[in-house]
Tab-separated table of C-alpha atoms in Angstrom:
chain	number	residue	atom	x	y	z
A	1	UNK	CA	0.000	0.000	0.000
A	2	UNK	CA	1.207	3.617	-0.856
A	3	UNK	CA	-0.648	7.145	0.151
A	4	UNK	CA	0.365	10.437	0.168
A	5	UNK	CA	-0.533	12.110	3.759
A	6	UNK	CA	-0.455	16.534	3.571
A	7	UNK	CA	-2.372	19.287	5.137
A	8	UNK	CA	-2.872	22.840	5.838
A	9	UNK	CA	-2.411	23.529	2.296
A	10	UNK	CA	-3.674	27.295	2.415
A	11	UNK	CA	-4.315	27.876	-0.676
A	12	UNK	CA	-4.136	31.621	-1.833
A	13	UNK	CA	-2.635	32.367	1.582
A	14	UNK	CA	-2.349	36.702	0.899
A	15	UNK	CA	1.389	36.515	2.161
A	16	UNK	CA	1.430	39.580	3.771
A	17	UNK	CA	4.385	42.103	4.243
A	18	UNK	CA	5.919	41.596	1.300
A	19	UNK	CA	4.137	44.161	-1.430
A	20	UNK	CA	7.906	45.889	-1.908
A	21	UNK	CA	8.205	43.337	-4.344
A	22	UNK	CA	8.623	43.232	-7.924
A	23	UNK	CA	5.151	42.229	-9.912
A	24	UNK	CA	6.729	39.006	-11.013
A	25	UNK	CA	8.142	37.402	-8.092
A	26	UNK	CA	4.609	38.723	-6.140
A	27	UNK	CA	3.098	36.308	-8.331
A	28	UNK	CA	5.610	33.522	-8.263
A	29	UNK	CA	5.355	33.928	-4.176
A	30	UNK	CA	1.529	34.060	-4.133
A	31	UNK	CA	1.211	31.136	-6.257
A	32	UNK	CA	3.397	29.297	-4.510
A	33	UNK	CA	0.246	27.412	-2.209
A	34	UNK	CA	-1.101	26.528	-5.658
A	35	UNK	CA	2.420	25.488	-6.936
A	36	UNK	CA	2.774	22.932	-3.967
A	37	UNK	CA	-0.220	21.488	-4.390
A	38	UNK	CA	0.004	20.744	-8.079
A	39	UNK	CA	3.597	18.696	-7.278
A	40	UNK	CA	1.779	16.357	-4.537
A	41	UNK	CA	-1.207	16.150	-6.816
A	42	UNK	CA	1.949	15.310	-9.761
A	43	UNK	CA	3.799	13.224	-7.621
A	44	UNK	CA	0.378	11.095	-6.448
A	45	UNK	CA	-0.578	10.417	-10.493
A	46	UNK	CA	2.707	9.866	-10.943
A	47	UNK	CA	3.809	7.255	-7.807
A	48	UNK	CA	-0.114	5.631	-8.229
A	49	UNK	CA	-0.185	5.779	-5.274
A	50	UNK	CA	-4.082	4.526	-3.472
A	51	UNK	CA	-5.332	7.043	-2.077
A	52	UNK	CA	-4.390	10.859	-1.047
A	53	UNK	CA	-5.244	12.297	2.746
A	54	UNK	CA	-5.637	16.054	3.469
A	55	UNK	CA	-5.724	16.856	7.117
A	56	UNK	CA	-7.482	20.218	7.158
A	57	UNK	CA	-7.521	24.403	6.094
A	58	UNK	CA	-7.171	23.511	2.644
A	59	UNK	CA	-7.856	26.908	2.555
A	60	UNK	CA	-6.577	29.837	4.026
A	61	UNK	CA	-9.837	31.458	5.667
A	62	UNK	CA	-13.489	30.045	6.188
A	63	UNK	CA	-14.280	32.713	3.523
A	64	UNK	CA	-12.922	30.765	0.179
A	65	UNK	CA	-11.986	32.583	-2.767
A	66	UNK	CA	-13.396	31.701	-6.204
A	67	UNK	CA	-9.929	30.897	-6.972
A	68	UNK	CA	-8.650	28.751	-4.249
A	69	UNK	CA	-12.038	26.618	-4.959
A	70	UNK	CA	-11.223	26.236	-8.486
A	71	UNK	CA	-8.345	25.044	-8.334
A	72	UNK	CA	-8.732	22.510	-5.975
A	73	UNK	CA	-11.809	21.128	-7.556
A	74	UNK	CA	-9.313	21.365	-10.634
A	75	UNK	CA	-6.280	19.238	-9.128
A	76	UNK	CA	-9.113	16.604	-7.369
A	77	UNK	CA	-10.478	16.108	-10.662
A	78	UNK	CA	-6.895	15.199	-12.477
A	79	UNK	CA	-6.574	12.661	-9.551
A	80	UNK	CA	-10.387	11.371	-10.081
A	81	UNK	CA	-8.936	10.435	-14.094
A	82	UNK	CA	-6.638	8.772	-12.304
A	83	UNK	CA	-8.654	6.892	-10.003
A	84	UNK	CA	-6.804	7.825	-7.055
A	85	UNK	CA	-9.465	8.234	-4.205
A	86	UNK	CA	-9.352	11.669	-2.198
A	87	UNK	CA	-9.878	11.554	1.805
A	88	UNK	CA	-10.540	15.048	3.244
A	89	UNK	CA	-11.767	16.812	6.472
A	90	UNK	CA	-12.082	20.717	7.020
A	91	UNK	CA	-9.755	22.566	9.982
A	92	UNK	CA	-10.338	25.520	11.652
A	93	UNK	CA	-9.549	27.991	8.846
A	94	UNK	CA	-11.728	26.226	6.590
A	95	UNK	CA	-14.349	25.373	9.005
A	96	UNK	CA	-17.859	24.888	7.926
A	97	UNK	CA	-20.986	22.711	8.227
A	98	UNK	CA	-20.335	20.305	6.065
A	99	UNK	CA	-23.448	18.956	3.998
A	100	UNK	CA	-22.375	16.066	1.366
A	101	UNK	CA	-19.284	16.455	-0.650
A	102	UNK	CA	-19.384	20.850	-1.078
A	103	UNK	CA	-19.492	19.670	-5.000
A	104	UNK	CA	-16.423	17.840	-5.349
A	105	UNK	CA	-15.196	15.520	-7.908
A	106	UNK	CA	-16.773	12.039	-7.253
A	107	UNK	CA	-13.506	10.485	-5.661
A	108	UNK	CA	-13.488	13.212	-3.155
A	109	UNK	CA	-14.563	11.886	0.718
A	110	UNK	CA	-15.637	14.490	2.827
A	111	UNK	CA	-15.747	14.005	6.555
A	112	UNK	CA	-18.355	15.420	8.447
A	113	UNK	CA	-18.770	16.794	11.533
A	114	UNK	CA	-18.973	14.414	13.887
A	115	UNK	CA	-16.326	11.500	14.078
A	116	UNK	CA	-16.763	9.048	11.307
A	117	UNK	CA	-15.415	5.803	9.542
A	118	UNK	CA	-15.306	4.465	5.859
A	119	UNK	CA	-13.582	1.745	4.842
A	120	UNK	CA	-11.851	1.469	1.300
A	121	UNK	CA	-10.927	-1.929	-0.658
A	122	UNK	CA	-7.698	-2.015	-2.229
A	123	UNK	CA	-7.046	-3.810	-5.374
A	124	UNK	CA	-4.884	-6.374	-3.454
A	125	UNK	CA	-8.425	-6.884	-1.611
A	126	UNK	CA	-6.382	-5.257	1.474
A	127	UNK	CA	-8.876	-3.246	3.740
A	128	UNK	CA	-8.319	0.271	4.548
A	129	UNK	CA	-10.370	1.739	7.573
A	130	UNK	CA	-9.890	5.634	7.865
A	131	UNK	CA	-11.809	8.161	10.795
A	132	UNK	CA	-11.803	11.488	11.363
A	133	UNK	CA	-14.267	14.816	11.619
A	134	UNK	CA	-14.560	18.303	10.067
A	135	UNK	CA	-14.802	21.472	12.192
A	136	UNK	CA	-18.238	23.210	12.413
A	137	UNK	CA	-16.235	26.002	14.457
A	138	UNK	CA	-13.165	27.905	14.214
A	139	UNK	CA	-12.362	26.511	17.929
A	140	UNK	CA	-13.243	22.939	19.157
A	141	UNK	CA	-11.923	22.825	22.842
A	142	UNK	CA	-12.702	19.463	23.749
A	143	UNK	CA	-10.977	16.270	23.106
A	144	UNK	CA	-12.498	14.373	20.292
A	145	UNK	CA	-10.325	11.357	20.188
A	146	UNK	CA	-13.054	9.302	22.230
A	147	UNK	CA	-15.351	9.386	19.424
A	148	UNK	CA	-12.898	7.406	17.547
A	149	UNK	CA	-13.459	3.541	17.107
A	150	UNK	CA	-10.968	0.696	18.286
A	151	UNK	CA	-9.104	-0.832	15.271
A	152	UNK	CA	-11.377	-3.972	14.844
A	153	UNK	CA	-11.777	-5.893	11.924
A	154	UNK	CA	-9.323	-4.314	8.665
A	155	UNK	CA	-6.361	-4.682	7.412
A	156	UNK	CA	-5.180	-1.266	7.838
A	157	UNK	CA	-6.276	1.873	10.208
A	158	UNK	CA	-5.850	5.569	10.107
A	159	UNK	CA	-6.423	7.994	12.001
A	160	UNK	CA	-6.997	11.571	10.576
A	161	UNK	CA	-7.114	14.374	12.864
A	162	UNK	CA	-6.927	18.390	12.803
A	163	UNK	CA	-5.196	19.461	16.138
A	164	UNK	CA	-2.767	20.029	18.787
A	165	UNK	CA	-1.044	18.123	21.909
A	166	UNK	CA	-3.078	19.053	24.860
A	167	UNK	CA	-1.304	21.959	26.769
A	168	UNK	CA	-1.355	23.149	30.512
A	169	UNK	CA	-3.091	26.300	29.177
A	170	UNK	CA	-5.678	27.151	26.496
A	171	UNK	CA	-6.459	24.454	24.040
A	172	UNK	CA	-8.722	25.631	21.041
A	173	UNK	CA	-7.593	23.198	18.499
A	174	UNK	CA	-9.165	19.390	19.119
A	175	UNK	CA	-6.757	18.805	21.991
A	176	UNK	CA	-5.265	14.938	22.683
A	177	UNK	CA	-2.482	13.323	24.122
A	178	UNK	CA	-0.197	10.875	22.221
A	179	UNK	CA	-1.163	7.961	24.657
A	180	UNK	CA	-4.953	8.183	23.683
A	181	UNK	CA	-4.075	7.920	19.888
A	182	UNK	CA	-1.621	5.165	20.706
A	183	UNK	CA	-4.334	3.621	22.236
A	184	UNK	CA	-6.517	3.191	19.491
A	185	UNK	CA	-4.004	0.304	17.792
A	186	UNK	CA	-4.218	2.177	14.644
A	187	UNK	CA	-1.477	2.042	11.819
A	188	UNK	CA	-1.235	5.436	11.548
A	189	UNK	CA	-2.268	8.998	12.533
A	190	UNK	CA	-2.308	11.742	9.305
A	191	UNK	CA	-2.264	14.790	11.816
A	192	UNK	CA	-2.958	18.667	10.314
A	193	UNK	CA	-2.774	21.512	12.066
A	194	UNK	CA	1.113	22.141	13.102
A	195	UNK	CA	3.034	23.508	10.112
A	196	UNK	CA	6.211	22.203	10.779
A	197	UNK	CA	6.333	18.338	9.592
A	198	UNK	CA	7.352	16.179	12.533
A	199	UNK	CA	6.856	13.128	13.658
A	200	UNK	CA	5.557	12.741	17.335
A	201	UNK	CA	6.055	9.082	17.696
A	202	UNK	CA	6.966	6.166	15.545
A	203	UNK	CA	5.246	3.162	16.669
A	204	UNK	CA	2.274	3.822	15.058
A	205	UNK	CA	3.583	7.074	12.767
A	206	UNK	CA	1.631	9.499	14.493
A	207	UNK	CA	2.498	12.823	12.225
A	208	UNK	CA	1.960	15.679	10.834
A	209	UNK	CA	2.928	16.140	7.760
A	210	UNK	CA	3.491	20.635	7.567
A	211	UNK	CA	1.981	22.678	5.237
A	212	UNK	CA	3.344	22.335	1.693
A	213	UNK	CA	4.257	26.071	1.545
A	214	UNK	CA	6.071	28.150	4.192
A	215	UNK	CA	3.835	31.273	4.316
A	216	UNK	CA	5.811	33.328	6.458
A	217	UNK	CA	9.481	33.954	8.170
A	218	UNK	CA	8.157	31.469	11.287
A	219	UNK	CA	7.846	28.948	9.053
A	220	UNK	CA	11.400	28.489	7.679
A	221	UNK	CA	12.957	25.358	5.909
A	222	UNK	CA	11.659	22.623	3.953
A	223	UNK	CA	7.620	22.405	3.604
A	224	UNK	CA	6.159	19.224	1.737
A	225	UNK	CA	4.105	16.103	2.436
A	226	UNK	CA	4.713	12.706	3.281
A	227	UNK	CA	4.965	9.264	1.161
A	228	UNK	CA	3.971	6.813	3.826
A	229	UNK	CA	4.230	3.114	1.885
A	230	UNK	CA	3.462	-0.356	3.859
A	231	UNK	CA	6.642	-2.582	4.899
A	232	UNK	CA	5.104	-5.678	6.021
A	233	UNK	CA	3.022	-4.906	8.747
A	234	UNK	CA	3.894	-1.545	9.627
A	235	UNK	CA	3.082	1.857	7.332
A	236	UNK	CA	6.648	3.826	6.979
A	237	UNK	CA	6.491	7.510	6.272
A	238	UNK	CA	8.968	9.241	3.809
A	239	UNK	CA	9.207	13.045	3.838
A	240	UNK	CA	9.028	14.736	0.749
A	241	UNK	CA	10.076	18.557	-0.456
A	242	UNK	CA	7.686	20.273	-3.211
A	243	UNK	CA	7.771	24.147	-1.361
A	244	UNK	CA	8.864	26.368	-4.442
A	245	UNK	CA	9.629	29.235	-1.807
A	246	UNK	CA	12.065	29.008	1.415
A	247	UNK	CA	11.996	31.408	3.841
A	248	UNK	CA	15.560	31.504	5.207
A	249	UNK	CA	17.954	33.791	7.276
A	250	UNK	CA	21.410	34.558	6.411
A	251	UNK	CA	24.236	36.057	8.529
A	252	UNK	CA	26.683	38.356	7.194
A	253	UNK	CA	29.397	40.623	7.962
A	254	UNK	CA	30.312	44.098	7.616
A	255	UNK	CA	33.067	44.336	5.913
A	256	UNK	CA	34.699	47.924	5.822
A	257	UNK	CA	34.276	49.816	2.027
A	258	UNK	CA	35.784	52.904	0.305
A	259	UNK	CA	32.061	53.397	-0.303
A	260	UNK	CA	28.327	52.777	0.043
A	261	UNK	CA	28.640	50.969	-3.701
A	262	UNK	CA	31.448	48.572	-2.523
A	263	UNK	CA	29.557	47.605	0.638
A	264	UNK	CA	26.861	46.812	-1.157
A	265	UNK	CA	28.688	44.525	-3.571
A	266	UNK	CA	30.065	42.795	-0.826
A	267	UNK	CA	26.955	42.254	1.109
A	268	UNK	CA	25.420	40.786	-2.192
A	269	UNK	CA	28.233	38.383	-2.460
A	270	UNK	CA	28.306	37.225	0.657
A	271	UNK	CA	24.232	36.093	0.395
A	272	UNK	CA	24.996	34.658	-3.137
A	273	UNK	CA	27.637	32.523	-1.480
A	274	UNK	CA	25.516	31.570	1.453
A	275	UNK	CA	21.961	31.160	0.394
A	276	UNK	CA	20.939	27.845	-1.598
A	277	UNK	CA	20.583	28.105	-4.842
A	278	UNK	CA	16.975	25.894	-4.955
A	279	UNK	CA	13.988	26.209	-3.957
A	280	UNK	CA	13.897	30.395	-4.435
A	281	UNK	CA	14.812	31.726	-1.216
A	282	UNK	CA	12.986	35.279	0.725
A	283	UNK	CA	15.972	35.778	3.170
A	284	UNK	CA	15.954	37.755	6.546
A	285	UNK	CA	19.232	39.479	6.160
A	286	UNK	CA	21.166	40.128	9.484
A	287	UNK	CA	24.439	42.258	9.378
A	288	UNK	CA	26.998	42.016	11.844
A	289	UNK	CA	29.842	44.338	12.913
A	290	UNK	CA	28.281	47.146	11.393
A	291	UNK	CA	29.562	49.204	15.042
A	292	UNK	CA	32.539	50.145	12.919
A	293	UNK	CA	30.698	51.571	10.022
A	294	UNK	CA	30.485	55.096	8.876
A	295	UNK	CA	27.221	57.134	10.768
A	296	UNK	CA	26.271	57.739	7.179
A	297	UNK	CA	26.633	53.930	6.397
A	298	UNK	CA	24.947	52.491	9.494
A	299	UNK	CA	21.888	55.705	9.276
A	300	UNK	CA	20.907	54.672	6.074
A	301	UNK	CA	21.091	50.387	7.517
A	302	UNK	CA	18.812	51.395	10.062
A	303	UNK	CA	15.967	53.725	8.470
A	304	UNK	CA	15.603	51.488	5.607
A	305	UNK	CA	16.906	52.603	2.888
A	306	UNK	CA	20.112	50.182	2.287
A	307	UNK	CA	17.483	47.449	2.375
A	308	UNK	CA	15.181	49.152	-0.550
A	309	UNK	CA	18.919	49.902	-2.035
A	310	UNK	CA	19.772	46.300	-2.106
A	311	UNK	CA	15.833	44.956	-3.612
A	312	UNK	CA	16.206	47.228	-6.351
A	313	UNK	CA	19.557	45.718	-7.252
A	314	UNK	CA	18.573	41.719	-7.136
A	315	UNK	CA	14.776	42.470	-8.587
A	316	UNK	CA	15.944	40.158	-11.203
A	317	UNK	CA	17.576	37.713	-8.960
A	318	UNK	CA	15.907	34.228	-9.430
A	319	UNK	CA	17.772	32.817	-6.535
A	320	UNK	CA	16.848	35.229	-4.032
A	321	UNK	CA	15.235	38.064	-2.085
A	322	UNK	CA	15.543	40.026	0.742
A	323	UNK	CA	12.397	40.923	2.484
A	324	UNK	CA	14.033	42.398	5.773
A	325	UNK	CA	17.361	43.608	6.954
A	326	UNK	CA	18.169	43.421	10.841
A	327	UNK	CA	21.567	44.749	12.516
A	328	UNK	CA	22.755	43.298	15.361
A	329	UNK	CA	24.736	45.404	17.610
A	330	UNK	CA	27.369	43.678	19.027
A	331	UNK	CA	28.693	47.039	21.476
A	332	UNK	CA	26.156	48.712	24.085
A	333	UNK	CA	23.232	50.614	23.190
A	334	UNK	CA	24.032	54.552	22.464
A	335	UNK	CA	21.948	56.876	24.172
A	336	UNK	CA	18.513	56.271	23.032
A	337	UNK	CA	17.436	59.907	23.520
A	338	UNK	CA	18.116	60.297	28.181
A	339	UNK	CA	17.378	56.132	27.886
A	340	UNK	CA	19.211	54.064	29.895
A	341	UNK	CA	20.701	51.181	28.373
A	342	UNK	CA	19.844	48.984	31.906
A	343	UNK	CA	16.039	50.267	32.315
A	344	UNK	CA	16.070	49.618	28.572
A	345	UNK	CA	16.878	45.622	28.965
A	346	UNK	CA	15.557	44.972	31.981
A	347	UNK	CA	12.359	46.655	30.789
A	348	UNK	CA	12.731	44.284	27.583
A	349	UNK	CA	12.796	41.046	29.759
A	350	UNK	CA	9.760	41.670	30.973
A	351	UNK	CA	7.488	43.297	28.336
A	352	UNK	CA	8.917	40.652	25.578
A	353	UNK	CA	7.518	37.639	27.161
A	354	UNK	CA	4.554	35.214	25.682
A	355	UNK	CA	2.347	35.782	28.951
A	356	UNK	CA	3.062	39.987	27.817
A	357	UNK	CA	2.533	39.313	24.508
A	358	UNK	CA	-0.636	37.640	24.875
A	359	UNK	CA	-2.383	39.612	27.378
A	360	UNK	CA	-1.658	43.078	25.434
A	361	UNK	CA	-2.730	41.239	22.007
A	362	UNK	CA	-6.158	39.592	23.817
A	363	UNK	CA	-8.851	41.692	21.691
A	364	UNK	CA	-6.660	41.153	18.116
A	365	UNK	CA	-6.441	37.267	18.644
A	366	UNK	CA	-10.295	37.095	18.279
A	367	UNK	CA	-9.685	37.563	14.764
A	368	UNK	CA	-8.532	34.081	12.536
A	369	UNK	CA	-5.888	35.715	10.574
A	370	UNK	CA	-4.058	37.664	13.630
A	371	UNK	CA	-4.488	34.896	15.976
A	372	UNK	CA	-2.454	32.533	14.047
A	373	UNK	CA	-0.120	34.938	13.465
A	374	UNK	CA	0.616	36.372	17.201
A	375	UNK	CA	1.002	32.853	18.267
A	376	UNK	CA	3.933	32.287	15.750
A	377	UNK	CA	5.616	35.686	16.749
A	378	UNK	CA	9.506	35.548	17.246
A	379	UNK	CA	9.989	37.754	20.343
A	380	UNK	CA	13.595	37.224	20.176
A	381	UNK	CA	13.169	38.855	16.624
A	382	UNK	CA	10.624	41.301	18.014
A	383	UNK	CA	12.536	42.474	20.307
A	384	UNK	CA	15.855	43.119	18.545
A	385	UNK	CA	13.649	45.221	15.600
A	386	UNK	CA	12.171	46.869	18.654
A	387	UNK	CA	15.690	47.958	19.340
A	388	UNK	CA	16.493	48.468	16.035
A	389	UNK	CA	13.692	51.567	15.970
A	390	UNK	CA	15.318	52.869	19.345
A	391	UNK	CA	18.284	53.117	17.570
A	392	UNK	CA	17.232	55.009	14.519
A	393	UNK	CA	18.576	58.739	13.948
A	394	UNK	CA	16.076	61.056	12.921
């Protein structure tokens, strides 16, 4: 047996903070959802594999775009040629009320939204059982995995589920614990959900498989799906790459110039010779040992305008761009107006904190969008941009 396990595919995710760029790579980046779903939709025709799971938010919000429909119903339709079955349940971006198959191609299975089985014959006659639920709600705050069945009488079972490990705090997103899932004696658990693919245990595979697409600079690296293919009697996955975009952060130096042109030049070569030359990489550029630098030099680093300097010069670099420029200081803080350096980081320890964070953000995270997005915040990150304004001469 061979299927193909992704989620949180996001389709027409509206990558935000990055309109600087030029028309054509804002369309390579904001296809790139689309992009990574056509591979795994490629790569399923093209394996044959059995069937194809998707663990939730196919899309990015539980308004769908026109679009983002299309082309899904587009890529399900290319896999119902190819008689490759679909398994799907909606997340809590993508949450809705589900009534029958939302029009899909007729080898699309759409779970509803209570916990539910259906069992699919292989051509080797093996039996495939697979459960799992759709959310009505953006938040589902109670443990669902009850309302899944034993393993009884198939071949093979899987578990499909849309959530997160149970915390100590506030759980909104189908909470469980990897003991409960273990102790359903299935085969193997196609989670959705986290975007960072990882597997949480091994005996069965419970994992989740990422989104295809990094959408943002929290979600760095490699982004894909996984193969997962039976060895005997155990299902093995195999993660695969299809992201077209990496988000990525390179370190460089400052190396001292005659002139603004030759820094430039060497900043430029130093990313060339760092970043990776595939998939197309939107780098977080952070200079160090820029202390030494001319005022002139390190003004124009820290209000901006050596980082629209440096896009304008690599617009037509199909390797890479640079979306945002950081310096880290490596002396003391100058006087920040009559700051002090000490009130300024020991007032930083306790206003950059995730208990801070949260409490000051509580009215924004009832929206979908900026909820997701506080609770990937980099404070480290935060915090040194934070000082990085401080810093700037008027």
């Amino acid at each position: 047996m061979r299927f193909i396990h992704t989620a949180d595919l996001h389709l027409d995710s509206p990558f935000l903070g990055l309109t600087a760029m030029p028309t054509s790579l804002w369309e390579r980046v904001h296809s790139s959802t689309f992009m990574a779903f056509q591979k795994i939709v490629d790569d399923a025709i093209n394996l044959q594999v059995d069937f194809v799971l998707i663990s939730g938010d196919i899309y990015d919000r539980d308004q769908q775009s026109v679009a983002a429909i299309d082309f899904f119903t587009q890529q399900c339709e290319r896999l119902n040629k190819a008689q490759i079955p679909v398994y799907l349940l909606y997340g809590n971006h993508d949450y809705h009320v589900v009534h029958g198959t939302d029009s899909l191609p007729a080898n699309v299975y759409v779970f509803g939204n209570q916990v539910t089985t259906t069992v699919l014959t292989l051509a080797n006659h093996e039996t495939v059982a697979i459960s799992g639920f759709s959310y009505d709600q953006r938040w589902i705050e109670e443990d669902q995995v009850n309302g899944y069945p034993q393993k009884e009488n198939t071949v093979w079972h899987i578990g499909m589920l849309h959530g997160a490990v149970q915390q100590s705090t506030a759980n909104h997103y189908a909470p469980f614990t990897i003991s409960e899932l273990v102790s359903k004696n299935y085969d193997y658990w196609a989670l959705g959900h986290i975007h960072k693919h990882q597997l949480l245990a091994t005996n069965p595979p419970i994992v989740y498989s990422g989104n295809p697409q990094g959408r943002h600079k929290n979600e760095p690296g490699q982004h894909g799906y996984y193969l997962v293919e039976s060895h005997g009697k155990r299902l093995v996955p195999h993660f695969k790459a299809v992201a077209g975009i990496e988000w990525s952060t390179v370190n460089v130096t400052a190396i001292p110039a005659a002139n603004l042109t030759e820094f430039e030049r060497s900043l430029s070569q130093q990313i060339a010779a760092k970043a990776k030359k595939t998939p197309f990489q939107l780098i977080a550029l952070t200079i160090e040992g820029s202390d030494h630098l001319p005022s002139a030099v390190r003004h124009l680093l820290a209000n901006g305008d050596m980082l629209e300097h440096l896009q304008t010069q690599n617009k037509a670099n199909n390797n890479w761009w640079i979306y945002d420029l950081l310096i880290h200081q490596q002396s003391s803080l100058p006087s920040m107006t009559d700051l002090d350096e000490d009130y300024w980081q020991e007032a930083a320890k306790q206003v950059f904190t995730p208990v801070r964070i949260a409490e000051l953000t509580k009215s924004l995270a009832r929206e979908a969008d900026l909820a997701d997005k506080l609770a990937a915040l980099d404070l480290e990150q935060l915090k040194q941009a934070t000082t990085q304004l401080l810093r700037r001469e008027d």
